[in-house]
PDB file of C-alpha atoms in Angstrom:
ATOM      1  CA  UNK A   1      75.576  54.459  89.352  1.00 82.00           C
ATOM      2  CA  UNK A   2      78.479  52.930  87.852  1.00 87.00           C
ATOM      3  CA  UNK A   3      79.870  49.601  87.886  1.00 89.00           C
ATOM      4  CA  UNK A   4      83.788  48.820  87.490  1.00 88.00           C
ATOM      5  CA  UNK A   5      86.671  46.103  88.323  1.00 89.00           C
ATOM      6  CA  UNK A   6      89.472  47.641  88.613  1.00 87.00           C
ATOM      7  CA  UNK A   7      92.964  44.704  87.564  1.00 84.00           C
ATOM      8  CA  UNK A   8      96.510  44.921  87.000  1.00 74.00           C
ATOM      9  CA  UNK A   9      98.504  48.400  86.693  1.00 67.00           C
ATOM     10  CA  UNK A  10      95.564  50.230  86.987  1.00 67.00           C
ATOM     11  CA  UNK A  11      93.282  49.009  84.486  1.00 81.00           C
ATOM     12  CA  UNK A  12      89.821  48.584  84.740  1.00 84.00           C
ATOM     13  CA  UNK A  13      86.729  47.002  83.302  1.00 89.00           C
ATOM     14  CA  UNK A  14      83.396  49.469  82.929  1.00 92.00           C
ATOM     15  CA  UNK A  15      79.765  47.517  82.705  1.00 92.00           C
ATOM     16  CA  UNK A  16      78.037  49.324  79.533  1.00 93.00           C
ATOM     17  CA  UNK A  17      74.229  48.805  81.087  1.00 92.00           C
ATOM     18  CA  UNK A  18      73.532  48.591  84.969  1.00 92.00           C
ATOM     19  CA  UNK A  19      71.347  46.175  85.999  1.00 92.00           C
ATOM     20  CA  UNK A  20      67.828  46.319  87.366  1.00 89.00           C
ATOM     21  CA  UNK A  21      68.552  45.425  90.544  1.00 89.00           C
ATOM     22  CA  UNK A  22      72.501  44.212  93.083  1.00 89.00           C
ATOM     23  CA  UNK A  23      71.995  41.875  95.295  1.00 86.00           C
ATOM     24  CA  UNK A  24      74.137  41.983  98.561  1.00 83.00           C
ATOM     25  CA  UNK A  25      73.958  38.847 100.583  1.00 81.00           C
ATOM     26  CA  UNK A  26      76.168  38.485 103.861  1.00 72.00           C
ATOM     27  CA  UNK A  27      75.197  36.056 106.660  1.00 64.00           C
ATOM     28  CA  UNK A  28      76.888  34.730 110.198  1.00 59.00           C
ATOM     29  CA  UNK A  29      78.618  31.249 110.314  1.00 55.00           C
ATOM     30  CA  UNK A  30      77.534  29.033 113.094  1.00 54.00           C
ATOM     31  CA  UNK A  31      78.058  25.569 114.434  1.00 58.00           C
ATOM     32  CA  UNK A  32      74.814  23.372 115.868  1.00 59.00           C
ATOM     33  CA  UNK A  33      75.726  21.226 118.693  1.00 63.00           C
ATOM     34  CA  UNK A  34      73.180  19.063 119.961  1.00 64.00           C
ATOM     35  CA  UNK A  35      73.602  18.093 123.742  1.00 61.00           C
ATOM     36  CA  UNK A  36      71.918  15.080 125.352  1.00 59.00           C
ATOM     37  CA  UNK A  37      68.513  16.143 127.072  1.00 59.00           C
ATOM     38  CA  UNK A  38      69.105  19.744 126.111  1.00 62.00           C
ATOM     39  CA  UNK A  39      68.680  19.695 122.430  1.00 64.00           C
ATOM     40  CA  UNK A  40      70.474  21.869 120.084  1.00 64.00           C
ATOM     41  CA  UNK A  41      72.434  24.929 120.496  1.00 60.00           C
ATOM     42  CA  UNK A  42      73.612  27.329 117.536  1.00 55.00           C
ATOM     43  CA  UNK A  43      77.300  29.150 118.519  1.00 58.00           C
ATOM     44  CA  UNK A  44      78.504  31.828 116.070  1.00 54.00           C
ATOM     45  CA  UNK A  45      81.637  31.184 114.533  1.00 56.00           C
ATOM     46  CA  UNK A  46      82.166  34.648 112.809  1.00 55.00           C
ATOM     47  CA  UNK A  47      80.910  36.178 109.518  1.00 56.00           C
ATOM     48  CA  UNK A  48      81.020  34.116 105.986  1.00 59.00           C
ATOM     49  CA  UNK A  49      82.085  35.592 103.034  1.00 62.00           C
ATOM     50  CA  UNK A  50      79.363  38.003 101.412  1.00 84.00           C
ATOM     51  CA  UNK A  51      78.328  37.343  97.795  1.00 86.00           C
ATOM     52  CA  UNK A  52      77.385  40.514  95.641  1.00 88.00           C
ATOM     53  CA  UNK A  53      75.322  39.456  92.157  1.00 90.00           C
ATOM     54  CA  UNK A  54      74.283  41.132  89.066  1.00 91.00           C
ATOM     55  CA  UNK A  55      72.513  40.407  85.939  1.00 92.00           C
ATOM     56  CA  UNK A  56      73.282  42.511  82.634  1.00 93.00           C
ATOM     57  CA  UNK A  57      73.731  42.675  79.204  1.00 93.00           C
ATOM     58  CA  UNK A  58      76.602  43.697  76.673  1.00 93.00           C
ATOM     59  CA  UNK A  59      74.517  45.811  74.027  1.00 93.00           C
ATOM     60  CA  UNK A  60      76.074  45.497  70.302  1.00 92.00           C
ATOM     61  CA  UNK A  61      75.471  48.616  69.404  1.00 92.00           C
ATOM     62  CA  UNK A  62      74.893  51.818  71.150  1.00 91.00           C
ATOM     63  CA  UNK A  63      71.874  53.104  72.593  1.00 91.00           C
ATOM     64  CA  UNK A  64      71.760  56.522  74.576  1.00 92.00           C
ATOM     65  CA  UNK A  65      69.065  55.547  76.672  1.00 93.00           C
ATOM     66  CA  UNK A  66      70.677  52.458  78.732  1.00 92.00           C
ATOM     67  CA  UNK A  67      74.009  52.887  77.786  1.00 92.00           C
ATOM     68  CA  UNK A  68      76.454  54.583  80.311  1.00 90.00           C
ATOM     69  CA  UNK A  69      78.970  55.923  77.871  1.00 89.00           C
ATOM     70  CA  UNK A  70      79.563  56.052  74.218  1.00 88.00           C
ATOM     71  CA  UNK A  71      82.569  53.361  73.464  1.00 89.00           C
ATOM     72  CA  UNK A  72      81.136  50.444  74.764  1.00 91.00           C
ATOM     73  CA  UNK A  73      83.102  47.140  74.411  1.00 91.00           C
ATOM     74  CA  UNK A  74      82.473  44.930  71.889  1.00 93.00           C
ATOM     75  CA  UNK A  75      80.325  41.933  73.445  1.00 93.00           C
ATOM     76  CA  UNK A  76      82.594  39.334  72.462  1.00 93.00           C
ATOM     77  CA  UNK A  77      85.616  41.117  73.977  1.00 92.00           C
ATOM     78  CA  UNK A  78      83.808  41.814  77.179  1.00 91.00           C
ATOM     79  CA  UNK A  79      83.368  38.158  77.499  1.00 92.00           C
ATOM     80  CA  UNK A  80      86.628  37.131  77.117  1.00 91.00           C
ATOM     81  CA  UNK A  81      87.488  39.614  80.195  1.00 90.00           C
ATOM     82  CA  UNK A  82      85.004  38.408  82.471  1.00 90.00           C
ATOM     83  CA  UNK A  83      86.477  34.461  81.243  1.00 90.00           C
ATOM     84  CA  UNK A  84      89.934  35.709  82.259  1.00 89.00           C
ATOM     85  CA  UNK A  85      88.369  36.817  85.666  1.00 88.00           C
ATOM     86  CA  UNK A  86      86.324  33.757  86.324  1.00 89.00           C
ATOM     87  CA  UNK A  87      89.994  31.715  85.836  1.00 87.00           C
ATOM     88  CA  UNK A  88      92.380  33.424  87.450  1.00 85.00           C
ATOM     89  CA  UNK A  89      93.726  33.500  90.871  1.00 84.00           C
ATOM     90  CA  UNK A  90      94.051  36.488  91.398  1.00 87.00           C
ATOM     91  CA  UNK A  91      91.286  39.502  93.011  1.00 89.00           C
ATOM     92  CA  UNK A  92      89.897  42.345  91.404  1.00 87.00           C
ATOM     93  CA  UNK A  93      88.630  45.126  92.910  1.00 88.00           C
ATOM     94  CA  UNK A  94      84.763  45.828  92.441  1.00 88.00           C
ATOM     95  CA  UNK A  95      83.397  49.565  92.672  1.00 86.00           C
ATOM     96  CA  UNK A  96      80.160  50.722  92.405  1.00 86.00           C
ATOM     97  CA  UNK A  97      79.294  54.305  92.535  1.00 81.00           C
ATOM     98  CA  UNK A  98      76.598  55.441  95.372  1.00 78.00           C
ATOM     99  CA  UNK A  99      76.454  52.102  97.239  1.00 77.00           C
ATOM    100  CA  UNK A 100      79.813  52.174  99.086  1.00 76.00           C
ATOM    101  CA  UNK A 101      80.866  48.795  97.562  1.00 80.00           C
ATOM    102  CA  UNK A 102      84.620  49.460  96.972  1.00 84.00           C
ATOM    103  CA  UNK A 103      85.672  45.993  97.943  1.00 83.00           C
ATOM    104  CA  UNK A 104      88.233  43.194  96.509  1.00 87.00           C
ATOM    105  CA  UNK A 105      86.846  40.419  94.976  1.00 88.00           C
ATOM    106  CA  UNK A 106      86.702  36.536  93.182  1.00 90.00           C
ATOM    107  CA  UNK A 107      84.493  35.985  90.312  1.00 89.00           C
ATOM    108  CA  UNK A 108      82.846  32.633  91.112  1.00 89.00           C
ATOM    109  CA  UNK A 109      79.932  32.432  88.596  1.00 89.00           C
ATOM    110  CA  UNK A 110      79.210  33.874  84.988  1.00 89.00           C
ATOM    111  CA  UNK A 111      76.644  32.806  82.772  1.00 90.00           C
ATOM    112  CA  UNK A 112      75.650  33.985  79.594  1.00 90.00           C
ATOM    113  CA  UNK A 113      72.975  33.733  77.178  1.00 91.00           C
ATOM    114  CA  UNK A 114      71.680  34.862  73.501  1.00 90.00           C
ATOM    115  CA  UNK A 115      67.783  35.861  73.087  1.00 85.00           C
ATOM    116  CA  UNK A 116      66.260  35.400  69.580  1.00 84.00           C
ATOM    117  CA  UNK A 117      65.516  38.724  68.072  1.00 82.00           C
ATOM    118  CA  UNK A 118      68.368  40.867  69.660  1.00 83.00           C
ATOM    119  CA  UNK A 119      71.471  39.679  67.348  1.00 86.00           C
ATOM    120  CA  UNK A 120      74.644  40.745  68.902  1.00 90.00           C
ATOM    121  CA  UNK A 121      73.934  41.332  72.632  1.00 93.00           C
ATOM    122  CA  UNK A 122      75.208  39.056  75.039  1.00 93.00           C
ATOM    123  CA  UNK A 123      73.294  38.671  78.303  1.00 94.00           C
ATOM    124  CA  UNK A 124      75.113  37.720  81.521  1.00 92.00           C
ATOM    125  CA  UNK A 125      74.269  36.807  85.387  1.00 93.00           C
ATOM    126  CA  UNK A 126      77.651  37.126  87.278  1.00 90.00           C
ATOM    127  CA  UNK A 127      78.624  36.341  91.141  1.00 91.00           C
ATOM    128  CA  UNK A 128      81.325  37.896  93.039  1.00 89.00           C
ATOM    129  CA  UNK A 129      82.694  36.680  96.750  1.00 89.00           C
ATOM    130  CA  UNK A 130      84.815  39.052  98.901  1.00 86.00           C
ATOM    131  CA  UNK A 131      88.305  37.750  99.112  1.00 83.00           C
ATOM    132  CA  UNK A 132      89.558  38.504 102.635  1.00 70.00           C
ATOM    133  CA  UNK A 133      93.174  37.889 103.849  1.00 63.00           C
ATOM    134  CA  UNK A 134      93.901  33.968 104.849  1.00 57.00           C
ATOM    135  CA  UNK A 135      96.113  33.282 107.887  1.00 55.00           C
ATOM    136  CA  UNK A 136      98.171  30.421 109.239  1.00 45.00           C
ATOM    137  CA  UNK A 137      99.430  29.139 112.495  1.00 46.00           C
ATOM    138  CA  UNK A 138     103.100  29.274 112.771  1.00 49.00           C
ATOM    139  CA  UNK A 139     104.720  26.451 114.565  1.00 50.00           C
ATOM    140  CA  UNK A 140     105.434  29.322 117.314  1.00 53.00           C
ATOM    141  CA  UNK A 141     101.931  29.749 117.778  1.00 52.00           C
ATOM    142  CA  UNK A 142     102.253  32.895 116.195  1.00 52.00           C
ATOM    143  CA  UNK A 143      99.939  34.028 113.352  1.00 49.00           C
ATOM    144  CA  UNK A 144     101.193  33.999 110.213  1.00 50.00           C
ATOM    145  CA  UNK A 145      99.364  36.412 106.936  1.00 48.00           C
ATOM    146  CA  UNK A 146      99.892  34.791 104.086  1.00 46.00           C
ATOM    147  CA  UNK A 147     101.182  37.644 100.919  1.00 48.00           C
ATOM    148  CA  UNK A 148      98.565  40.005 100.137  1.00 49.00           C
ATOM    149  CA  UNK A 149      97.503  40.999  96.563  1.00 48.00           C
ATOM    150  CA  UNK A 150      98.397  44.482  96.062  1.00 49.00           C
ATOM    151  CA  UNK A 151      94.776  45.935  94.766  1.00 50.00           C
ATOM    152  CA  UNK A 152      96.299  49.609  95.698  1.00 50.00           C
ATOM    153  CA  UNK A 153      96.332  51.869  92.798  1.00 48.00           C
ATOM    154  CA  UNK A 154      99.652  52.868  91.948  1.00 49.00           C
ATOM    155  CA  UNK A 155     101.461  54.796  89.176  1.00 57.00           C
ATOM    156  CA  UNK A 156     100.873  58.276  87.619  1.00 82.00           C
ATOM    157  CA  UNK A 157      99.327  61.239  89.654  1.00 86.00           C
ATOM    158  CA  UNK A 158      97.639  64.676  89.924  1.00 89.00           C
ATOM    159  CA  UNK A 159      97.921  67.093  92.215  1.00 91.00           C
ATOM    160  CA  UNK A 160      94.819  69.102  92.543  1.00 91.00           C
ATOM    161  CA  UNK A 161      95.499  72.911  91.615  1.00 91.00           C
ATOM    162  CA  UNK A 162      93.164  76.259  92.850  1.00 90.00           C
ATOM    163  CA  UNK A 163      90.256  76.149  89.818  1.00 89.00           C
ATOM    164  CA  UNK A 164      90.652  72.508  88.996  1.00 91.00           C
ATOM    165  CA  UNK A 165      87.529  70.637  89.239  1.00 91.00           C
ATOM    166  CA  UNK A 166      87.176  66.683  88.340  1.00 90.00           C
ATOM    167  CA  UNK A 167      86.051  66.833  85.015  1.00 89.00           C
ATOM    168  CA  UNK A 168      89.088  69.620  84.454  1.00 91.00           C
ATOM    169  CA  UNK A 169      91.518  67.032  85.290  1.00 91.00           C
ATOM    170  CA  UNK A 170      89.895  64.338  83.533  1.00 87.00           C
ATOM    171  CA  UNK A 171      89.809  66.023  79.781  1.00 88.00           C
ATOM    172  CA  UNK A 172      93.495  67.348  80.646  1.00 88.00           C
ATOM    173  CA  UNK A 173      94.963  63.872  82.162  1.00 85.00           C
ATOM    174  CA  UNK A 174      92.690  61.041  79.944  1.00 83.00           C
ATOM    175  CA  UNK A 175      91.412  62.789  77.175  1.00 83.00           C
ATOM    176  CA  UNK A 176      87.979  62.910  78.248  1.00 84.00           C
ATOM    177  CA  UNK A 177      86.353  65.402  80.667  1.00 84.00           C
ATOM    178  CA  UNK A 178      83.484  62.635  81.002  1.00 80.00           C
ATOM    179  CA  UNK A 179      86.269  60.216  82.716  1.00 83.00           C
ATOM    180  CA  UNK A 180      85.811  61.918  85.877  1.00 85.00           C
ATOM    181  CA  UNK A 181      84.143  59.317  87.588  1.00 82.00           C
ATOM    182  CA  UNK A 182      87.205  56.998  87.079  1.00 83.00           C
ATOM    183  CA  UNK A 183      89.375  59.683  89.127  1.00 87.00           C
ATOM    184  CA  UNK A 184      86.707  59.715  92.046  1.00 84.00           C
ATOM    185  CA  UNK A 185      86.048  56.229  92.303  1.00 81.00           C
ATOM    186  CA  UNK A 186      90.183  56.027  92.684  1.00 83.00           C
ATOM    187  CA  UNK A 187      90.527  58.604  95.043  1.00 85.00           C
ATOM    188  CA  UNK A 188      87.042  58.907  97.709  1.00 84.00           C
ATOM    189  CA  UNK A 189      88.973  57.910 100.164  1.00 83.00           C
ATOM    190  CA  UNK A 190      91.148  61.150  99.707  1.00 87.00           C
ATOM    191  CA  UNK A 191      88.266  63.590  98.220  1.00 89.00           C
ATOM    192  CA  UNK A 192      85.396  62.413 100.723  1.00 85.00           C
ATOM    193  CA  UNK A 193      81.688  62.007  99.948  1.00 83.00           C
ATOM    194  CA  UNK A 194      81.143  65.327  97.536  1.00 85.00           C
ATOM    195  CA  UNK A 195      83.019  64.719  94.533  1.00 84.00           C
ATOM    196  CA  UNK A 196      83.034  68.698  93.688  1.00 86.00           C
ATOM    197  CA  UNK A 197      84.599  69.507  96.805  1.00 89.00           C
ATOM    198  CA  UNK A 198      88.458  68.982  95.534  1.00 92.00           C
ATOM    199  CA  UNK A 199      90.974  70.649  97.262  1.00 91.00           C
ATOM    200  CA  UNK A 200      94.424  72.293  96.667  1.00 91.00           C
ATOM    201  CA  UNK A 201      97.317  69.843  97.400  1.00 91.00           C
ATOM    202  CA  UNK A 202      95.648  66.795  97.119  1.00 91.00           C
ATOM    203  CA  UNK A 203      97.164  64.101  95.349  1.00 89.00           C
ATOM    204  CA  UNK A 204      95.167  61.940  93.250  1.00 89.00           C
ATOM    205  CA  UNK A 205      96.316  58.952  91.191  1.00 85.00           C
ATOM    206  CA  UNK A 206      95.024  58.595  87.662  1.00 84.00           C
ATOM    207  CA  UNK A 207      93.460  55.462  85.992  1.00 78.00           C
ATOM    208  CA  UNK A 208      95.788  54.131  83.497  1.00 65.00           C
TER     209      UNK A 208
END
């Protein structure tokens, strides 16, 4: 499993340690109206916005058995990023590998803490909410979609050539045949659910 947020031209932030355990809470909205001599009656008024948490920690130095690849971030600069997220106005995407979360999001909680013994690491517990499209009522009576975020990649791509495989592209394209992941979370929508299965022709757009 692997755990990014994807921001701006195609950049990206990549958790160095995956937590124990995601949490994935989604629930239906309803309104309780209580009518004389009948009591009270619950009517659904569509689904709320889901919540996805997580609990980590930035490691200061690297450690081959928890973390997920060698250049980890420093902890203090991974800090700042997730500060930058919890401020601005703008959605990031959130992708994690082999759960099918691929969804755009706010960051609406981050905490952090410092344990005696372990100088260096930063531990964190971070919220995320969906962000969904808002809409208006026109004066027409018309519905109105206020402007999108574009969270599409865009920019520089590959297109896939007889012998190529993932990891091919990745050490040819970004250095690093163990960027691969990067591609496929970018492109499952194009590839499907067996990242070895690339074909000839496709087009796939590279991280930046």
């Amino acid at each position: 499993m692997e755990i990014y947020l994807f921001y701006g031209d195609k950049k990206y932030f990549h958790f160095p340690v995956n937590p124990e355990e995601i949490n994935f809470s989604r629930s239906k909205g309803y309104e309780t109206v209580n009518m004389l001599q009948h009591g009270e009656f619950d009517f659904a008024q569509g689904d709320k916005i889901k919540e996805i948490s997580f609990s980590s920690f930035f490691p200061k130095e690297y450690d081959p058995s928890y973390c997920r690849f060698r250049k980890i971030p420093d902890p203090m600069v991974a800090v700042n990023v997730l500060n930058r997220f919890l401020v601005s106005a703008e959605p990031v995407r959130l992708v994690i590998s082999h759960t099918g979360i691929n969804v755009p999001v706010y960051l609406i909680s981050y905490n952090s803490s410092f344990r005696g013994g372990e100088p260096g690491d930063i531990y964190f517990e971070l919220t995320f909410r969906t962000w969904r499209d808002a809409k208006l009522q026109s004066k027409s009576g018309g519905v109105k979609a206020l402007k999108r975020t574009d969270l599409k990649p865009t920019g520089k791509t590959y297109t896939v050539k007889s012998g190529d495989s993932l990891s091919k592209i990745a050490k040819l394209e970004l250095g690093s045949g163990d960027k691969w992941q990067l591609i496929y979370v970018l492109n499952k929508s194009v590839i499907g659910p067996n990242y070895n299965l690339i074909k000839p022709g496709q087009k796939l757009v590279l991280p930046k």
